[in-house]
Coordinates of C-alpha atoms in Angstrom, one line a residue:
X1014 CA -148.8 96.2 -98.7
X1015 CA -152.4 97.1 -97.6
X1016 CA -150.8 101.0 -98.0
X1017 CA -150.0 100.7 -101.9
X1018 CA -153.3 98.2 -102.8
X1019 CA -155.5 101.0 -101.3
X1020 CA -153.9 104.1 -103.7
X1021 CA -156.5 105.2 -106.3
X1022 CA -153.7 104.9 -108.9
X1023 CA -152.9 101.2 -108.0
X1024 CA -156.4 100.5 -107.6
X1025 CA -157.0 101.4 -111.2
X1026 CA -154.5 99.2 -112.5
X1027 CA -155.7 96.7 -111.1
X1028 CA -159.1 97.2 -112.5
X1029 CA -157.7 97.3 -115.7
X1030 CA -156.0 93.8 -115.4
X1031 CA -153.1 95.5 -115.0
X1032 CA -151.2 94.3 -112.1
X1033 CA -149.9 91.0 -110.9
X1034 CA -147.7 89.5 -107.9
X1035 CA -145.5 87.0 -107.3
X1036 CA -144.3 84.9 -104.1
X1037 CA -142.5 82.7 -102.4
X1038 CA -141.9 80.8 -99.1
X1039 CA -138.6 79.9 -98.3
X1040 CA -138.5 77.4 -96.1
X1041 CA -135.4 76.5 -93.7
X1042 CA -133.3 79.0 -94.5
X1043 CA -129.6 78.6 -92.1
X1044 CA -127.9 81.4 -90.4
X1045 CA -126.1 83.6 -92.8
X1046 CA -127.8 81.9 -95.8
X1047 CA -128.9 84.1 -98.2
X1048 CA -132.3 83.2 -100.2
X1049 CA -132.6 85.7 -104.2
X1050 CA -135.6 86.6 -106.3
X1051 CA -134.6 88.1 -109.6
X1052 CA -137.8 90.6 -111.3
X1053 CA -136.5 90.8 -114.9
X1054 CA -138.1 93.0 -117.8
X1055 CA -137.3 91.6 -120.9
X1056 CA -135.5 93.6 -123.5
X1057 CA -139.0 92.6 -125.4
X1058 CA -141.8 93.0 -123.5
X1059 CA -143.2 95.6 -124.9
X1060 CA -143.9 97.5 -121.6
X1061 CA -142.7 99.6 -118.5
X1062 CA -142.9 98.0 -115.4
X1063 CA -143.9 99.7 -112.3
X1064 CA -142.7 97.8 -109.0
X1065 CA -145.4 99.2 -106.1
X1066 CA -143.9 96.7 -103.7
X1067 CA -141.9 93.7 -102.0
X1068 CA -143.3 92.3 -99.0
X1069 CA -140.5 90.3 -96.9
X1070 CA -141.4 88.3 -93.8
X1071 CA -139.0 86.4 -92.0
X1072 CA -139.7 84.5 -88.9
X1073 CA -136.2 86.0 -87.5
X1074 CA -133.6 89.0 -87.8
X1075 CA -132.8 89.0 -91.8
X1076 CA -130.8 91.7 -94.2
X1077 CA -133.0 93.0 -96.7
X1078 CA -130.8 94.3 -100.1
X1079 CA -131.9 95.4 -103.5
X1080 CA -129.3 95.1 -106.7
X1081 CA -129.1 96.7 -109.9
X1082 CA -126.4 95.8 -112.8
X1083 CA -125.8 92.3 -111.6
X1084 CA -124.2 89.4 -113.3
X1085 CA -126.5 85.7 -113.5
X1086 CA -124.2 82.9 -112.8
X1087 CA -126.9 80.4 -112.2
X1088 CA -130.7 81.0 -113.0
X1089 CA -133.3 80.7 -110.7
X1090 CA -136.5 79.0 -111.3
X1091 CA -139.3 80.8 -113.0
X1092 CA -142.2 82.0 -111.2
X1093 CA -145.7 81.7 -112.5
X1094 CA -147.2 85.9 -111.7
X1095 CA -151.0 85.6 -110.8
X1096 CA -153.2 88.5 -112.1
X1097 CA -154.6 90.5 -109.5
X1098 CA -157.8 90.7 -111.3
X1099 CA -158.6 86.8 -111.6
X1100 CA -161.6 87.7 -114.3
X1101 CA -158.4 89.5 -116.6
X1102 CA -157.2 87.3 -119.6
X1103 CA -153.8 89.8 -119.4
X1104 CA -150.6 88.1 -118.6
X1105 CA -147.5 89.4 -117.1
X1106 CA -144.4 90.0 -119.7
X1107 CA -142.2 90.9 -116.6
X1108 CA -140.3 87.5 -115.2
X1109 CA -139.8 86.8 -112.0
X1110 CA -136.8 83.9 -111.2
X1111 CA -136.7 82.7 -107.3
X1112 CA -133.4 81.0 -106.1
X1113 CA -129.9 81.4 -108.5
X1114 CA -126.5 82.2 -108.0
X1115 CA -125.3 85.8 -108.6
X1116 CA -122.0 88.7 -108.9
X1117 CA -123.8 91.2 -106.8
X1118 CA -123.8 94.6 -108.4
X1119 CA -124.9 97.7 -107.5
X1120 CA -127.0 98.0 -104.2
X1121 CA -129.8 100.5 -104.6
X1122 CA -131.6 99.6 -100.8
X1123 CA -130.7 98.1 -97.7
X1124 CA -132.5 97.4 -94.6
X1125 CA -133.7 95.3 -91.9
X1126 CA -136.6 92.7 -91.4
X1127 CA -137.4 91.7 -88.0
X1128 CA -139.1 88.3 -87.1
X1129 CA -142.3 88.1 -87.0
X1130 CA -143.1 91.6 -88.6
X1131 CA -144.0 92.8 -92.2
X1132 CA -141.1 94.2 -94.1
X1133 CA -141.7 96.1 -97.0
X1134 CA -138.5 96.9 -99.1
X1135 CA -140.5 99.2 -101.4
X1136 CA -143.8 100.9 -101.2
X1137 CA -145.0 100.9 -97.6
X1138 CA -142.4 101.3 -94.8
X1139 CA -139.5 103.1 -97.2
X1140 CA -140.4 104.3 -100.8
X1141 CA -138.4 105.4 -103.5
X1142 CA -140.7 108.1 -105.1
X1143 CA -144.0 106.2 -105.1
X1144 CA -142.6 103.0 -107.3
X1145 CA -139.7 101.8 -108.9
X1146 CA -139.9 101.8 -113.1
X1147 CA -138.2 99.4 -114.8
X1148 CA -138.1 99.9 -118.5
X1149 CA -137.5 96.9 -121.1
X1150 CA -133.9 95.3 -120.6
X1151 CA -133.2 96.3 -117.2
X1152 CA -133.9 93.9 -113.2
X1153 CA -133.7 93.7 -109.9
X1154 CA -132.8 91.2 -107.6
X1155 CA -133.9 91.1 -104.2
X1156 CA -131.6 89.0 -101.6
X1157 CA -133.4 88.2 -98.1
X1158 CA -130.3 87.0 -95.7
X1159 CA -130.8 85.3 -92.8
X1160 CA -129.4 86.9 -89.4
X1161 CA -131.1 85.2 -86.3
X1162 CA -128.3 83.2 -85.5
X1163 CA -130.5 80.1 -86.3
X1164 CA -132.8 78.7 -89.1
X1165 CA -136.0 80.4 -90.4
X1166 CA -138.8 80.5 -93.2
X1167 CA -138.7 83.9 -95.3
X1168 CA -141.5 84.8 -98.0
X1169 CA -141.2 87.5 -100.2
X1170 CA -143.8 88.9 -102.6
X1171 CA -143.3 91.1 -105.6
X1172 CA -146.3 93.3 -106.6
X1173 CA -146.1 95.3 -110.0
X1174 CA -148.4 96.8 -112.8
X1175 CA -147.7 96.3 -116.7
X1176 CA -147.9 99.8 -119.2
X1177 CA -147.6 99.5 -122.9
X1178 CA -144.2 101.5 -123.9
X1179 CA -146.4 103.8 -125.9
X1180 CA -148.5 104.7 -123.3
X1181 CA -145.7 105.5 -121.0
X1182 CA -144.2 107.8 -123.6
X1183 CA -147.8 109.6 -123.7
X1184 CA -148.0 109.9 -120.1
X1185 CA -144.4 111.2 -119.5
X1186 CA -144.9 113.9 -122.5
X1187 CA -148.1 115.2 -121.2
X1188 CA -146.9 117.3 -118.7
X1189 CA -144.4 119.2 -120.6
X1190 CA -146.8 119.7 -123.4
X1191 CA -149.3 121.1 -120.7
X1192 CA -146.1 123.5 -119.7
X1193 CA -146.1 124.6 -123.3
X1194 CA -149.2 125.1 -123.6
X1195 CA -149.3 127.3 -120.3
X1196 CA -146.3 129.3 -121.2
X1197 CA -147.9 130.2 -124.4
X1198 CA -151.2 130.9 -123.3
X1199 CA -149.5 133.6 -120.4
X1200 CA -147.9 135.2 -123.4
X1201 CA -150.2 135.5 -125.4
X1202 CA -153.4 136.4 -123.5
X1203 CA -152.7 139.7 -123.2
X1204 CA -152.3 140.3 -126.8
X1205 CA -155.3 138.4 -127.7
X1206 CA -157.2 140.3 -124.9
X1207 CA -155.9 143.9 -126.7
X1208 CA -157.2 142.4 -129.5
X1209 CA -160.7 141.4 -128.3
X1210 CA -161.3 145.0 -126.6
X1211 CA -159.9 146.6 -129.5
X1212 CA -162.8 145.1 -131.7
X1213 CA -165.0 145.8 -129.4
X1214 CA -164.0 150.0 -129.2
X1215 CA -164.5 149.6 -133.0
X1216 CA -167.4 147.9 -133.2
X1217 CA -169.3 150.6 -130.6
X1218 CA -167.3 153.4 -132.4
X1219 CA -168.9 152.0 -135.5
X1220 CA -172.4 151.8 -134.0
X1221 CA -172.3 155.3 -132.2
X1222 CA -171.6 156.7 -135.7

């Protein structure tokens, strides 16, 4: 976690007011139990969410899995995200549910936590780019299962920063507007430079005379 809380981008988030976390201790979790946290961006919210990372640490072997485009058969409880800048009046539109029942879906990551060592699903150990975006009306749901072959205590901790859609659209059309801009410069500097020496044989043509 220490990885993605250090990267300048993060960082500045974070100053902004930008970024919050979630988490929760699950506490006597049996042998092939499986414990869920659900991280949901309303269809409403008003912003793209950028998942840096999800800290797992069990005190014994566990499967880690990740789900898209999964059904809710029972809701989990809601989770109250903490602000990572306490001085920030800016609260989290993203939800965050813990326990549940669910029709798993799709399974976009898979891995294994050891006991006693920090697991990170996303961001530190394995990444998928440098985040996960979720946009407005899409989730995840992270399922922790227990695998020691006895009971444990898992915690798991969700850490994500909040944009504005309107910002996001800004940021992802500045680079292609940069590429136009550096297409059409390449083109045209060469006529604008024929036209600047061009003035200037003139203008000393016109003076030698």
């Amino acid at each position: 976690m220490s990885e993605v809380i250090s990267r300048p981008w993060f960082h500045e988030k974070v100053r902004q007011g930008k970024a919050f976390s979630v988490s929760r201790r699950y506490v006597g979790v049996d042998n092939n139990e499986s414990v869920y946290m659900m991280f949901e961006n309303p269809a409403d919210s008003g912003v793209v969410a950028c998942v840096a990372a999800v800290e797992v640490i069990p005190d014994g072997k566990s499967y880690v899995d990740i789900y898209r485009d999964f059904e809710v058969a029972v809701e989990g409880e809601l989770q109250q995200p903490v602000n990572e800048r306490p001085s920030s009046s800016n609260t989290a539109k993203c939800k965050v549910y813990y326990g549940g029942e669910y029709s798993l879906g799709t399974k976009a990551h898979e891995t294994i936590a050891y006991g006693g060592t920090k697991n990170n699903a996303i961001g530190s150990l394995v990444e998928i780019g440098e985040s996960v975006v979720i946009d407005p009306g899409y989730r995840l749901l992270f399922a922790v299962t227990n695998k020691s072959g006895t009971t444990i205590d898992i915690s798991i901790r969700v850490i994500w920063c909040e944009d504005p859609v309107e910002e996001e659209q800004a940021a992802v059309q500045q680079p292609a507007l940069n590429e136009l801009l550096n297409v059409l410069l390449t083109f045209m500097m060469p006529l604008l430079l024929v036209n600047v020496y061009g003035a200037l044989f003139r203008a000393m043509g016109g003076a030698s005379t």
